[in-house]
Every structure is written in structure tokens, then in C-alpha cells.
mmCIF file of N, CA and C in Angstrom:
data_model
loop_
_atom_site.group_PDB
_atom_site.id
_atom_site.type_symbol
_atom_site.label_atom_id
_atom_site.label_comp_id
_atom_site.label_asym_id
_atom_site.label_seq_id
_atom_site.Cartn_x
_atom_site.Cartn_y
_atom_site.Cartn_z
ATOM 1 N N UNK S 1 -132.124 39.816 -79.841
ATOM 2 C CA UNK S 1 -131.498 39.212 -80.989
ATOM 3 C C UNK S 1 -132.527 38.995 -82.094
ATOM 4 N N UNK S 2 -132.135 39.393 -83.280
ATOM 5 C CA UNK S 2 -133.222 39.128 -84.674
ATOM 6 C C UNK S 2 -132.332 38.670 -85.547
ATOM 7 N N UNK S 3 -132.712 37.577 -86.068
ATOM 8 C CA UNK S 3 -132.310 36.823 -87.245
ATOM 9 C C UNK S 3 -133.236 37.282 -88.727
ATOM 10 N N UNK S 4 -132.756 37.066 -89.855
ATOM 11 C CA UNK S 4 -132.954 37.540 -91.200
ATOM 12 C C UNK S 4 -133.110 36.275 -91.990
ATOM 13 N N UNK S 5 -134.037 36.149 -92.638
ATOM 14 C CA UNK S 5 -133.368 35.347 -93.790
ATOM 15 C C UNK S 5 -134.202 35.934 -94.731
ATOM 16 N N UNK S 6 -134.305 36.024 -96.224
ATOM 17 C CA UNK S 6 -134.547 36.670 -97.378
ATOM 18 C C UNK S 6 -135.546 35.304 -98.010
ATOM 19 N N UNK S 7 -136.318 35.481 -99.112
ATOM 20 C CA UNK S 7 -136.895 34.371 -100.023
ATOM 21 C C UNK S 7 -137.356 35.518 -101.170
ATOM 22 N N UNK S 8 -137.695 34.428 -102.302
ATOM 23 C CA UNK S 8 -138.216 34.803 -103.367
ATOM 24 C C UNK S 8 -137.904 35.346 -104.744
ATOM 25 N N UNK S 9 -136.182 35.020 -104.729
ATOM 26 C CA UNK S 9 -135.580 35.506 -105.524
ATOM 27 C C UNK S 9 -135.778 34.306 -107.042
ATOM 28 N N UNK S 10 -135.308 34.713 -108.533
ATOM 29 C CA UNK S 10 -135.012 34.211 -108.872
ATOM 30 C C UNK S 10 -135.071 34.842 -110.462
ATOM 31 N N UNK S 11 -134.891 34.019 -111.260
ATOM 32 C CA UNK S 11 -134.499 34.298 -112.867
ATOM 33 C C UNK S 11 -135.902 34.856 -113.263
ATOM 34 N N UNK S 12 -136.063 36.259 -113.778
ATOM 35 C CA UNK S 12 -136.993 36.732 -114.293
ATOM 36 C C UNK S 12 -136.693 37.092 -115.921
ATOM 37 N N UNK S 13 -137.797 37.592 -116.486
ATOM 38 C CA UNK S 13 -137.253 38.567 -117.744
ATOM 39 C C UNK S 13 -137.603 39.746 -117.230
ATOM 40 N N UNK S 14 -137.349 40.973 -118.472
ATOM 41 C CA UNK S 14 -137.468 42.493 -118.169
ATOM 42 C C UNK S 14 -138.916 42.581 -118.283
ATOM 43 N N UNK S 15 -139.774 43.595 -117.293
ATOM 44 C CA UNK S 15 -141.278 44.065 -116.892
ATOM 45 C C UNK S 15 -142.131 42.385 -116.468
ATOM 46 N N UNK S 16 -140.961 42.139 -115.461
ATOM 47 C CA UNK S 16 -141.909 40.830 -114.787
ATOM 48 C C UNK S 16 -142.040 41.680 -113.496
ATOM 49 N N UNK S 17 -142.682 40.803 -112.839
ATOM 50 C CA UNK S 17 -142.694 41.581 -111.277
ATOM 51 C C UNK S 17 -142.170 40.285 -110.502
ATOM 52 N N UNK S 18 -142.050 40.898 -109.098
ATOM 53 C CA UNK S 18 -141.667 40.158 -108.323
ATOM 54 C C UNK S 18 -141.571 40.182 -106.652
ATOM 55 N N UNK S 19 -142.014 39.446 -105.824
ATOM 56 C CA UNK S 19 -141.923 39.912 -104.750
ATOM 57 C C UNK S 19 -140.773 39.201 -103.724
ATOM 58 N N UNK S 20 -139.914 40.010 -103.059
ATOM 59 C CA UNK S 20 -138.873 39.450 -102.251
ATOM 60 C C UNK S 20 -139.965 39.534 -100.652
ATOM 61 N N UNK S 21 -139.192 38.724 -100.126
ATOM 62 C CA UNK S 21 -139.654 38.561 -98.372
ATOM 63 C C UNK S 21 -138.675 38.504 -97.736
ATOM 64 N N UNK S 22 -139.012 39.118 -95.934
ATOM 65 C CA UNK S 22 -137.624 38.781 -95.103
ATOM 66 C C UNK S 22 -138.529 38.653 -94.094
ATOM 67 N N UNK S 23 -138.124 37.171 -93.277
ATOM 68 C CA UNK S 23 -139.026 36.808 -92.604
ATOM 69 C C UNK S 23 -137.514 36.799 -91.144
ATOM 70 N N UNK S 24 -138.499 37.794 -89.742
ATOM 71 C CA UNK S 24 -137.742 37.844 -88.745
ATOM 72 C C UNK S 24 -137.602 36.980 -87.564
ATOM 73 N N UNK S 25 -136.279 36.473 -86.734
ATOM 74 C CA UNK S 25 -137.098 35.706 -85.379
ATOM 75 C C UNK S 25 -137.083 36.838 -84.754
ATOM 76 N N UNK S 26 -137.615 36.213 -83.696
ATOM 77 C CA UNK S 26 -138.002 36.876 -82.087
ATOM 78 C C UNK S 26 -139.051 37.621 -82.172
ATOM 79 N N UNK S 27 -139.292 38.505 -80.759
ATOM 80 C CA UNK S 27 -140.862 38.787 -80.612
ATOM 81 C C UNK S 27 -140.138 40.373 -80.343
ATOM 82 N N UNK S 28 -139.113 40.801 -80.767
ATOM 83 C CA UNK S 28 -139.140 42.211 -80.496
ATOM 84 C C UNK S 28 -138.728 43.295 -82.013
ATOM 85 N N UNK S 29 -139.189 42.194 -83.109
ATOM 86 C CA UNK S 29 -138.882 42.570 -84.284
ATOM 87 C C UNK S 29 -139.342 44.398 -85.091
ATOM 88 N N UNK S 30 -140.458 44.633 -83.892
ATOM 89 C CA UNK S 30 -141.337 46.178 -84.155
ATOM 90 C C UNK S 30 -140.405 47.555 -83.917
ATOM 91 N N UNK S 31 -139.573 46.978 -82.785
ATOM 92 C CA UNK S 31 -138.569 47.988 -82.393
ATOM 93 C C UNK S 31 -137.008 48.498 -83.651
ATOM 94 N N UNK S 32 -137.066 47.623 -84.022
ATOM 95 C CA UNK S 32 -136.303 48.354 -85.645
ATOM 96 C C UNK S 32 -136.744 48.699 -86.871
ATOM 97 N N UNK S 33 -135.955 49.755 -87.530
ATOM 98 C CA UNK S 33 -136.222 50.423 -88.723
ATOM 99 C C UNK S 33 -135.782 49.506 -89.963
ATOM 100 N N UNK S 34 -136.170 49.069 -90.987
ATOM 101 C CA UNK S 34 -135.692 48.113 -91.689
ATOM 102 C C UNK S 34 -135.562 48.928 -93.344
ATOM 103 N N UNK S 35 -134.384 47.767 -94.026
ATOM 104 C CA UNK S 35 -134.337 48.413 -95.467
ATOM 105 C C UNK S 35 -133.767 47.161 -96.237
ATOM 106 N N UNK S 36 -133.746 47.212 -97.428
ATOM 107 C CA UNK S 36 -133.721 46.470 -98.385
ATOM 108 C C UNK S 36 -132.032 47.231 -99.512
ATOM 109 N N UNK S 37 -131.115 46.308 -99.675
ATOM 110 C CA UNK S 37 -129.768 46.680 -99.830
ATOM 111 C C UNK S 37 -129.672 45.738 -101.434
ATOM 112 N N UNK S 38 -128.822 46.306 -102.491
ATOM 113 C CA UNK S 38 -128.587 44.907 -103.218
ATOM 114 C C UNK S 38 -126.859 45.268 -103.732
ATOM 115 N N UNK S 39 -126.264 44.287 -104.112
ATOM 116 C CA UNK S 39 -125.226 44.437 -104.263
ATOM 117 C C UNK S 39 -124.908 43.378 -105.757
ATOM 118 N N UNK S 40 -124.328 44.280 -106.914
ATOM 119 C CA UNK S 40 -124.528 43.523 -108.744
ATOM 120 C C UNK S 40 -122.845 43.146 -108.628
ATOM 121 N N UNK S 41 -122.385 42.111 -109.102
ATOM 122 C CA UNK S 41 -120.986 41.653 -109.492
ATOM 123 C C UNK S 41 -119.896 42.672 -109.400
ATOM 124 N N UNK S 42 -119.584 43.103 -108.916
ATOM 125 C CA UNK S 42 -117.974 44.083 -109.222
ATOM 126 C C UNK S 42 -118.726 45.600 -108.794
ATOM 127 N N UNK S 43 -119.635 45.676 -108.112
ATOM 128 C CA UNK S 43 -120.096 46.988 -107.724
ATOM 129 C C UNK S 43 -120.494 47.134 -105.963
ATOM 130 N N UNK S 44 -119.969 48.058 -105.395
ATOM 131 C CA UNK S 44 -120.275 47.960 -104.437
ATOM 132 C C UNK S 44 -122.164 48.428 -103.457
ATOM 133 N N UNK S 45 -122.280 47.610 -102.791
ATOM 134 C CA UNK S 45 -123.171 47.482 -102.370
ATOM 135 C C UNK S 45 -124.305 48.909 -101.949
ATOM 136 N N UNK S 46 -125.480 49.104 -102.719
ATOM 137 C CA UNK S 46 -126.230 49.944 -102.517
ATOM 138 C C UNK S 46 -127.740 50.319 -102.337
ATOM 139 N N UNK S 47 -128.089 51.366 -101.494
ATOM 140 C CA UNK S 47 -129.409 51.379 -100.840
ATOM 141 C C UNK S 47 -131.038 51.373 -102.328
ATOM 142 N N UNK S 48 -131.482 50.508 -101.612
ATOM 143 C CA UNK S 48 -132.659 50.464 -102.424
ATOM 144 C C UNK S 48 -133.900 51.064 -101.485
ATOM 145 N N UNK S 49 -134.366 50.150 -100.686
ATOM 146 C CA UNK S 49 -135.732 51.137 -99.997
ATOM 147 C C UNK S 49 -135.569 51.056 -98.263
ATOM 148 N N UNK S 50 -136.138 52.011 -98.048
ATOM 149 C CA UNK S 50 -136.184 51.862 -96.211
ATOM 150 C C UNK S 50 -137.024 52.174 -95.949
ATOM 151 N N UNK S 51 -137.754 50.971 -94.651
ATOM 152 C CA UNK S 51 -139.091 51.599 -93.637
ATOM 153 C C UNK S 51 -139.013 51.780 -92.778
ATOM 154 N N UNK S 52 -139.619 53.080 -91.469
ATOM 155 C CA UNK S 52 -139.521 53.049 -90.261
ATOM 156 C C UNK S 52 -140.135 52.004 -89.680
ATOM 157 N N UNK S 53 -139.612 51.739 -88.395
ATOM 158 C CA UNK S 53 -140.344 50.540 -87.494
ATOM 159 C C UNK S 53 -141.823 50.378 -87.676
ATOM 160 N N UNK S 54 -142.545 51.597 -87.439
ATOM 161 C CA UNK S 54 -144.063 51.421 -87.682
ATOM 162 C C UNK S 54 -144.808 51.866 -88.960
ATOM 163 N N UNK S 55 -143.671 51.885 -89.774
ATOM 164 C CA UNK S 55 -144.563 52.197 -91.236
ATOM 165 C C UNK S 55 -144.888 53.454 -91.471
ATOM 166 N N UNK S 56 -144.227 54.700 -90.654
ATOM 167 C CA UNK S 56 -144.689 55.709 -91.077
ATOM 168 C C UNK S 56 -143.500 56.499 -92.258
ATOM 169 N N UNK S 57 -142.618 55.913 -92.211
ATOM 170 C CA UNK S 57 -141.683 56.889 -93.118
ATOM 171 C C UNK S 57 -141.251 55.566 -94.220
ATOM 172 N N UNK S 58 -141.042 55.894 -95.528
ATOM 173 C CA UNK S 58 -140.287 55.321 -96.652
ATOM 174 C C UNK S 58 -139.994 56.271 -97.407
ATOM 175 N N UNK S 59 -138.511 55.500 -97.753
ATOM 176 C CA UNK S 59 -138.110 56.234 -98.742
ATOM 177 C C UNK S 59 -137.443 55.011 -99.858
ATOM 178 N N UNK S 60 -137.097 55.476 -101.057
ATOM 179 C CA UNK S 60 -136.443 54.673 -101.905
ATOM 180 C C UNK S 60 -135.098 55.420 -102.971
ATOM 181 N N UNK S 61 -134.585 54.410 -103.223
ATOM 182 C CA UNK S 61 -133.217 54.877 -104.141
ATOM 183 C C UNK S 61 -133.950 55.631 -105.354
ATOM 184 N N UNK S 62 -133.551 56.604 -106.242
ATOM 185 C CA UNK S 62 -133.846 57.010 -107.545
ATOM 186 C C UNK S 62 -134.141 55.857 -108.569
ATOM 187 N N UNK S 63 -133.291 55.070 -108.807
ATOM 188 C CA UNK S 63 -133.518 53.919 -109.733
ATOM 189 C C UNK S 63 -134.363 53.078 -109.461
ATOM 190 N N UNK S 64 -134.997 53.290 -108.470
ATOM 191 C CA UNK S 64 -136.342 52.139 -108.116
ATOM 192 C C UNK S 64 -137.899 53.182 -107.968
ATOM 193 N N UNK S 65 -137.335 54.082 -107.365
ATOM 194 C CA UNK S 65 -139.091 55.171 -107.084
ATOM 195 C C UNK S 65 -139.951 54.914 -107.972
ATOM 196 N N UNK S 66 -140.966 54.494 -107.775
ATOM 197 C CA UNK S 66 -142.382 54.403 -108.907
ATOM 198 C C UNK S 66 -142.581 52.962 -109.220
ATOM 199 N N UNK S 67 -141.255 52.133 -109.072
ATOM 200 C CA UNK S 67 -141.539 51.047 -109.240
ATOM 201 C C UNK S 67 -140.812 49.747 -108.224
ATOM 202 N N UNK S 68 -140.996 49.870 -107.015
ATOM 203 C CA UNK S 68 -140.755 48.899 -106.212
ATOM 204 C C UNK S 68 -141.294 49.375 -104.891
ATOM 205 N N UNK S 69 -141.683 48.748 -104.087
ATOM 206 C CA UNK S 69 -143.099 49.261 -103.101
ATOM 207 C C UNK S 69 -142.268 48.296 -101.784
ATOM 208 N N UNK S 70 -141.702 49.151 -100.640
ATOM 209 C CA UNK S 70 -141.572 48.538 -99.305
ATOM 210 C C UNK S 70 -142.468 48.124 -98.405
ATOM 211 N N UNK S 71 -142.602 47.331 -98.046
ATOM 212 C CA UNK S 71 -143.877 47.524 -96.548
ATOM 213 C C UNK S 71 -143.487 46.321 -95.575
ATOM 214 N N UNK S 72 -143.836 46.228 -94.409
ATOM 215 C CA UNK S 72 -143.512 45.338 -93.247
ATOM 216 C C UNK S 72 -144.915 44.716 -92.775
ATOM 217 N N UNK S 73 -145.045 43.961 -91.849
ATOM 218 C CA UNK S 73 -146.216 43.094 -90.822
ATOM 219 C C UNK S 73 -145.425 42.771 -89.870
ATOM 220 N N UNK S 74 -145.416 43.882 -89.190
ATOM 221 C CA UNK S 74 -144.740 43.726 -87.392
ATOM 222 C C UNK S 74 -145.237 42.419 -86.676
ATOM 223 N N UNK S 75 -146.853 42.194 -87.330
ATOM 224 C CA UNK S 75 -147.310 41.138 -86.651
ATOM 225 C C UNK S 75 -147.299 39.215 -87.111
ATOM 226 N N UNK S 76 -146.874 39.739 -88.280
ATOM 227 C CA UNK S 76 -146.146 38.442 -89.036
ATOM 228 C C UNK S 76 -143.884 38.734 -89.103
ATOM 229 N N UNK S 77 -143.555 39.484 -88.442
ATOM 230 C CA UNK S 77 -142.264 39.616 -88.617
ATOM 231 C C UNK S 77 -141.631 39.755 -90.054
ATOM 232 N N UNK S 78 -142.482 40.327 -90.648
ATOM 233 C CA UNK S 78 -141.974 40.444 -92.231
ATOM 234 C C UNK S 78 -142.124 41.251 -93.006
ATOM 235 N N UNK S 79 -140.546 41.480 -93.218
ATOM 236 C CA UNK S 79 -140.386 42.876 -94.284
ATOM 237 C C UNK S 79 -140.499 42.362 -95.515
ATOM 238 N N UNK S 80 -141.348 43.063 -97.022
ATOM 239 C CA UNK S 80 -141.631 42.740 -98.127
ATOM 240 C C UNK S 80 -140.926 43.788 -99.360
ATOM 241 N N UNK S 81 -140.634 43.484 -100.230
ATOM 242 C CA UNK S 81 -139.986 44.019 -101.719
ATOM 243 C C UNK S 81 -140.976 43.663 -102.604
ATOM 244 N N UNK S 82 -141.899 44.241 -103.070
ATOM 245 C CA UNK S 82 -142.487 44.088 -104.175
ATOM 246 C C UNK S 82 -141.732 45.228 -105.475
ATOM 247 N N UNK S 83 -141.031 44.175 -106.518
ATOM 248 C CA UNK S 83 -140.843 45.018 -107.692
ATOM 249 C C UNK S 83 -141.113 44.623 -108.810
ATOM 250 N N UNK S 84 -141.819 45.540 -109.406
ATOM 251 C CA UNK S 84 -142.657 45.457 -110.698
ATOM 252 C C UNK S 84 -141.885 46.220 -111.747
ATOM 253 N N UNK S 85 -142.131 45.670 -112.898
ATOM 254 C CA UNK S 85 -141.354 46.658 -114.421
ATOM 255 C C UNK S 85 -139.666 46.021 -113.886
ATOM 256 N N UNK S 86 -139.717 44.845 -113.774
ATOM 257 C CA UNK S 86 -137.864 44.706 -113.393
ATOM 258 C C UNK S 86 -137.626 44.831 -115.080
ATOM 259 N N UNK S 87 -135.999 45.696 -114.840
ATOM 260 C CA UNK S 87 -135.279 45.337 -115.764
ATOM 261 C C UNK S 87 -134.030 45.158 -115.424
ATOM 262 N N UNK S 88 -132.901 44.786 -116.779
ATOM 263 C CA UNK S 88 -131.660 43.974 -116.494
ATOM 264 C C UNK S 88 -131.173 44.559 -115.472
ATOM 265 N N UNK S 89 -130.857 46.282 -114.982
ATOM 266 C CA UNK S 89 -129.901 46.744 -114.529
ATOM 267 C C UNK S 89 -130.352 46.396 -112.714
ATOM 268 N N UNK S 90 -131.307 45.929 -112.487
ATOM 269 C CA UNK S 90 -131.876 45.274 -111.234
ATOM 270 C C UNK S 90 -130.967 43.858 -110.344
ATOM 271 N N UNK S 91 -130.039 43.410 -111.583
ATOM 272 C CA UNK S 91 -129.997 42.080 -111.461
ATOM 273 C C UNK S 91 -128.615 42.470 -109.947
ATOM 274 N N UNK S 92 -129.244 41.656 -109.260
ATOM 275 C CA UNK S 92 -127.900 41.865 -108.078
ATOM 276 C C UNK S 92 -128.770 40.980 -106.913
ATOM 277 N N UNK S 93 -128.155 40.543 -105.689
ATOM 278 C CA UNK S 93 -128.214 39.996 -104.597
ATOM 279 C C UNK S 93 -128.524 40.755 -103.478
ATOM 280 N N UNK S 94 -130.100 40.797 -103.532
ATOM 281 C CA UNK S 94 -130.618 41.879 -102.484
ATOM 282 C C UNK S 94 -130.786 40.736 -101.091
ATOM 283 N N UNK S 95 -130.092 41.741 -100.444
ATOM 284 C CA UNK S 95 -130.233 41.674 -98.480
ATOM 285 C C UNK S 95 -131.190 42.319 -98.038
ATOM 286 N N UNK S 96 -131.737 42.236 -97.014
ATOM 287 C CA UNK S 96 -132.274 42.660 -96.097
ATOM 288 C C UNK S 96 -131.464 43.067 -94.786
ATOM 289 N N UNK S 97 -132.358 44.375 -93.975
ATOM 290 C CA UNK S 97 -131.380 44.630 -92.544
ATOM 291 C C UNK S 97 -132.251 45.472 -92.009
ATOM 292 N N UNK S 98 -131.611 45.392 -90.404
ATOM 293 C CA UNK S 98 -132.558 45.894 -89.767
ATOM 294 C C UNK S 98 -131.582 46.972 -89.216
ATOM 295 N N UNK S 99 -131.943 47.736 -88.306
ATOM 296 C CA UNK S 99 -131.256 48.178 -87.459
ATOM 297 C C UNK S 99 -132.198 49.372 -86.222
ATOM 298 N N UNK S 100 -131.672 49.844 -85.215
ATOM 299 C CA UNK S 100 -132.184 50.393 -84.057
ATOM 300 C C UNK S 100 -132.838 52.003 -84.897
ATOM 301 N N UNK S 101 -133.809 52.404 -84.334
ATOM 302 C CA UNK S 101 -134.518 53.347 -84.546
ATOM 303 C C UNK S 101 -133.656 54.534 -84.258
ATOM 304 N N UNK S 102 -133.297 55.559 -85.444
ATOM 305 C CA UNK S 102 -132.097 56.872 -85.001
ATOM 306 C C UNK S 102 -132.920 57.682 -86.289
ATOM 307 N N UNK S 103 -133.600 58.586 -86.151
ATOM 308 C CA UNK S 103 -134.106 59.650 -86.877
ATOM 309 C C UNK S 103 -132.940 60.608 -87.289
ATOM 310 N N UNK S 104 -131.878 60.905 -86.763
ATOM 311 C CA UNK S 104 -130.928 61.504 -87.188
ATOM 312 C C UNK S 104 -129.933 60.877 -88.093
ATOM 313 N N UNK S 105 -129.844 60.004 -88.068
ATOM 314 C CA UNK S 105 -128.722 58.781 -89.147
ATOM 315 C C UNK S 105 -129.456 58.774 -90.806
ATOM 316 N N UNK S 106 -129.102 58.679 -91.562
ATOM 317 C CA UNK S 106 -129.424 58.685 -92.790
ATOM 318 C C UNK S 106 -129.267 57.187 -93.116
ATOM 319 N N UNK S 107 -130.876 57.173 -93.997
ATOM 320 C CA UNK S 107 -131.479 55.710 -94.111
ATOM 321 C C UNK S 107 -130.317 55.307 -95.016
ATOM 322 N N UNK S 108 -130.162 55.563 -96.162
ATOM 323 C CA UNK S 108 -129.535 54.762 -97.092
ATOM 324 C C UNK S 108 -128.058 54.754 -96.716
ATOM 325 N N UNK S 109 -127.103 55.117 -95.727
ATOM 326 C CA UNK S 109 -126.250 54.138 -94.626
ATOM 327 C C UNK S 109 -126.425 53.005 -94.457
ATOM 328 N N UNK S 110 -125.467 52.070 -94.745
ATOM 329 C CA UNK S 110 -125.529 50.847 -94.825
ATOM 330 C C UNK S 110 -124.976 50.232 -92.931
ATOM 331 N N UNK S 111 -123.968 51.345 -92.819
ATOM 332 C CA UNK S 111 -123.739 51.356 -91.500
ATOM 333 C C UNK S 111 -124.740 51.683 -90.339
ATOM 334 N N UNK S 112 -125.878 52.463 -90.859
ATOM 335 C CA UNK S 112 -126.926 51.836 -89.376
ATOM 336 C C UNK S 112 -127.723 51.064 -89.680
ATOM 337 N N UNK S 113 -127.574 49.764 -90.174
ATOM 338 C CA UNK S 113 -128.125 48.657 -90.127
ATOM 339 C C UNK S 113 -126.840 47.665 -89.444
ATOM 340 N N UNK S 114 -127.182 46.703 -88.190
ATOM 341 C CA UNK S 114 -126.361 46.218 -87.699
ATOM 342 C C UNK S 114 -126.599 44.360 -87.257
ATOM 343 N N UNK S 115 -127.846 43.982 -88.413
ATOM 344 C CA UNK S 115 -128.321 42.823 -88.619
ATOM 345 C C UNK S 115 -128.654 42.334 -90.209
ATOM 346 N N UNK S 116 -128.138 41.572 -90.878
ATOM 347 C CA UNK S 116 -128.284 41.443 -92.293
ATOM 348 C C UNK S 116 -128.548 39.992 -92.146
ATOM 349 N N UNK S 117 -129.716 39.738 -93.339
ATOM 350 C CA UNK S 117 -129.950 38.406 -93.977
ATOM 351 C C UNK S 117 -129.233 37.860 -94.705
ATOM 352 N N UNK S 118 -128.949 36.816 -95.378
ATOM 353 C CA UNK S 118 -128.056 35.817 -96.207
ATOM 354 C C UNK S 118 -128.176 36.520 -97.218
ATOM 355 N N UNK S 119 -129.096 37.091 -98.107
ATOM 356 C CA UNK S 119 -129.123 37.159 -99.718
ATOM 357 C C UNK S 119 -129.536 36.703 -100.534
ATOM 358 N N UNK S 120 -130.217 37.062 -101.099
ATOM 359 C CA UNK S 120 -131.605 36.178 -102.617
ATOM 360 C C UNK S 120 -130.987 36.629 -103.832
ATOM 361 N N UNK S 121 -130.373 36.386 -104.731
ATOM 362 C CA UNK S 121 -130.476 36.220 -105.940
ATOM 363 C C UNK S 121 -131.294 36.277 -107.265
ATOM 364 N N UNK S 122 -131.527 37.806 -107.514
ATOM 365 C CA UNK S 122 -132.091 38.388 -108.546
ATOM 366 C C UNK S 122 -132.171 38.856 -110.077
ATOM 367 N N UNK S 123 -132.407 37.499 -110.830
ATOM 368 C CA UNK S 123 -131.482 37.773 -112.156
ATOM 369 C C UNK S 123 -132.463 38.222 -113.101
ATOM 370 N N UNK S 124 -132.428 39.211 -113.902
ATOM 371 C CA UNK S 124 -133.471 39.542 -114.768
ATOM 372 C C UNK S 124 -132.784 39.643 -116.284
ATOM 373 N N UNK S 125 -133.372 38.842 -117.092
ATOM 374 C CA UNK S 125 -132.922 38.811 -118.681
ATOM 375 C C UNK S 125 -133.570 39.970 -119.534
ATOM 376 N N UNK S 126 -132.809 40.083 -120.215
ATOM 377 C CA UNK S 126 -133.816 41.470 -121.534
ATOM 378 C C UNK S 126 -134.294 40.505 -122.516
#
């Protein structure tokens, strides 16, 4: 069993940076692939970045590449969002999730993630 919870959200302006956190329980947190999801008012929910369990594979959505950086600490249980250059169209309620290691499933599937955090709140002004 792994629990989620998210931090670090909050009211920015446009080209602030910012870093989100998802801090995991339990001690078997290494064994899943994790990704970072956000979902803006009246739009349905979509993939931003994903890491393999041990950090060897990332990938990210088009609208973020170059400027938002995934990474994990298996040994602190915590997946990280660093995004820099935010602007307005960012603003949405990013989750966190984990889910079981499947090299054949496609990361930005929201359906193989089968553990989600509460949600941080990301508002960025122009």
C-alpha cells in the first residue's frame, strides 16, 4: 500500500518557478513508475511528466519539454516537479500517481496509474 500526498503549490506570476513535491508512505515505494497529471477548470485531465521506478526513463507532455524537470529519491520517498518559465496556461491542479512497472503500457495513460494524491493548486497570473 502507498499513500500520496502533493505540497508546494500556490499563486505565482508568469516566468516564476516553482517546485511541486509528492511525498510517499511505506517502504516499498522503489517498485513503481511514477508521473505527474494536472487537470485546468472545464478540461479534462492531462499527462504532464513520467519517471521510471529507478530513474532511468522520462518523458514529458509537449507543453512542458524544456521547461519542467521530473526526478524522484527512492530513498526519501519523493517524487519532485520542478517548473520554471510558468505561464498562465499552466494554471490547473496537479496530482501525482504512481503505478506498477509495465514497459508496454503507455506513460501518459492515466489508467496505469492506480494510486493518486489529493492535489496542489497551481495558479499563475500574467
Amino acid at each position: 500500500q502507498v499513500q500520496l500526498v502533493e505540497s508546494g503549490g500556490g499563486l505565482m506570476q508568469a516566468g516564476d518557478s516553482l517546485r511541486l513535491s509528492c511525498a510517499a508512505s511505506g517502504r516499498i515505494f522503489w517498485v513503481y513508475d511514477a508521473g505527474w497529471f494536472r487537470q485546468a477548470p472545464g478540461k479534462e485531465r492531462e499527462f504532464v511528466a513520467f519517471i521510471s521506478r529507478n530513474s532511468y526513463n522520462t518523458y514529458y507532455a509537449d507543453s512542458v519539454k524544456g521547461r519542467f524537470t521530473i526526478s524522484r529519491d527512492n530513498l526519501k520517498n519523493t517524487v519532485y516537479l520542478q517548473m520554471n518559465s510558468l505561464k498562465p496556461e499552466d494554471t490547473a491542479v496537479y496530482y501525482c500517481a504512481v503505478g506498477p512497472a509495465n514497459p508496454g503500457s503507455p506513460y501518459y495513460d492515466s489508467n496505469n496509474y492506480n494510486t493518486w494524491g489529493q492535489g496542489t493548486q497551481v495558479t499563475v497570473s500574467s
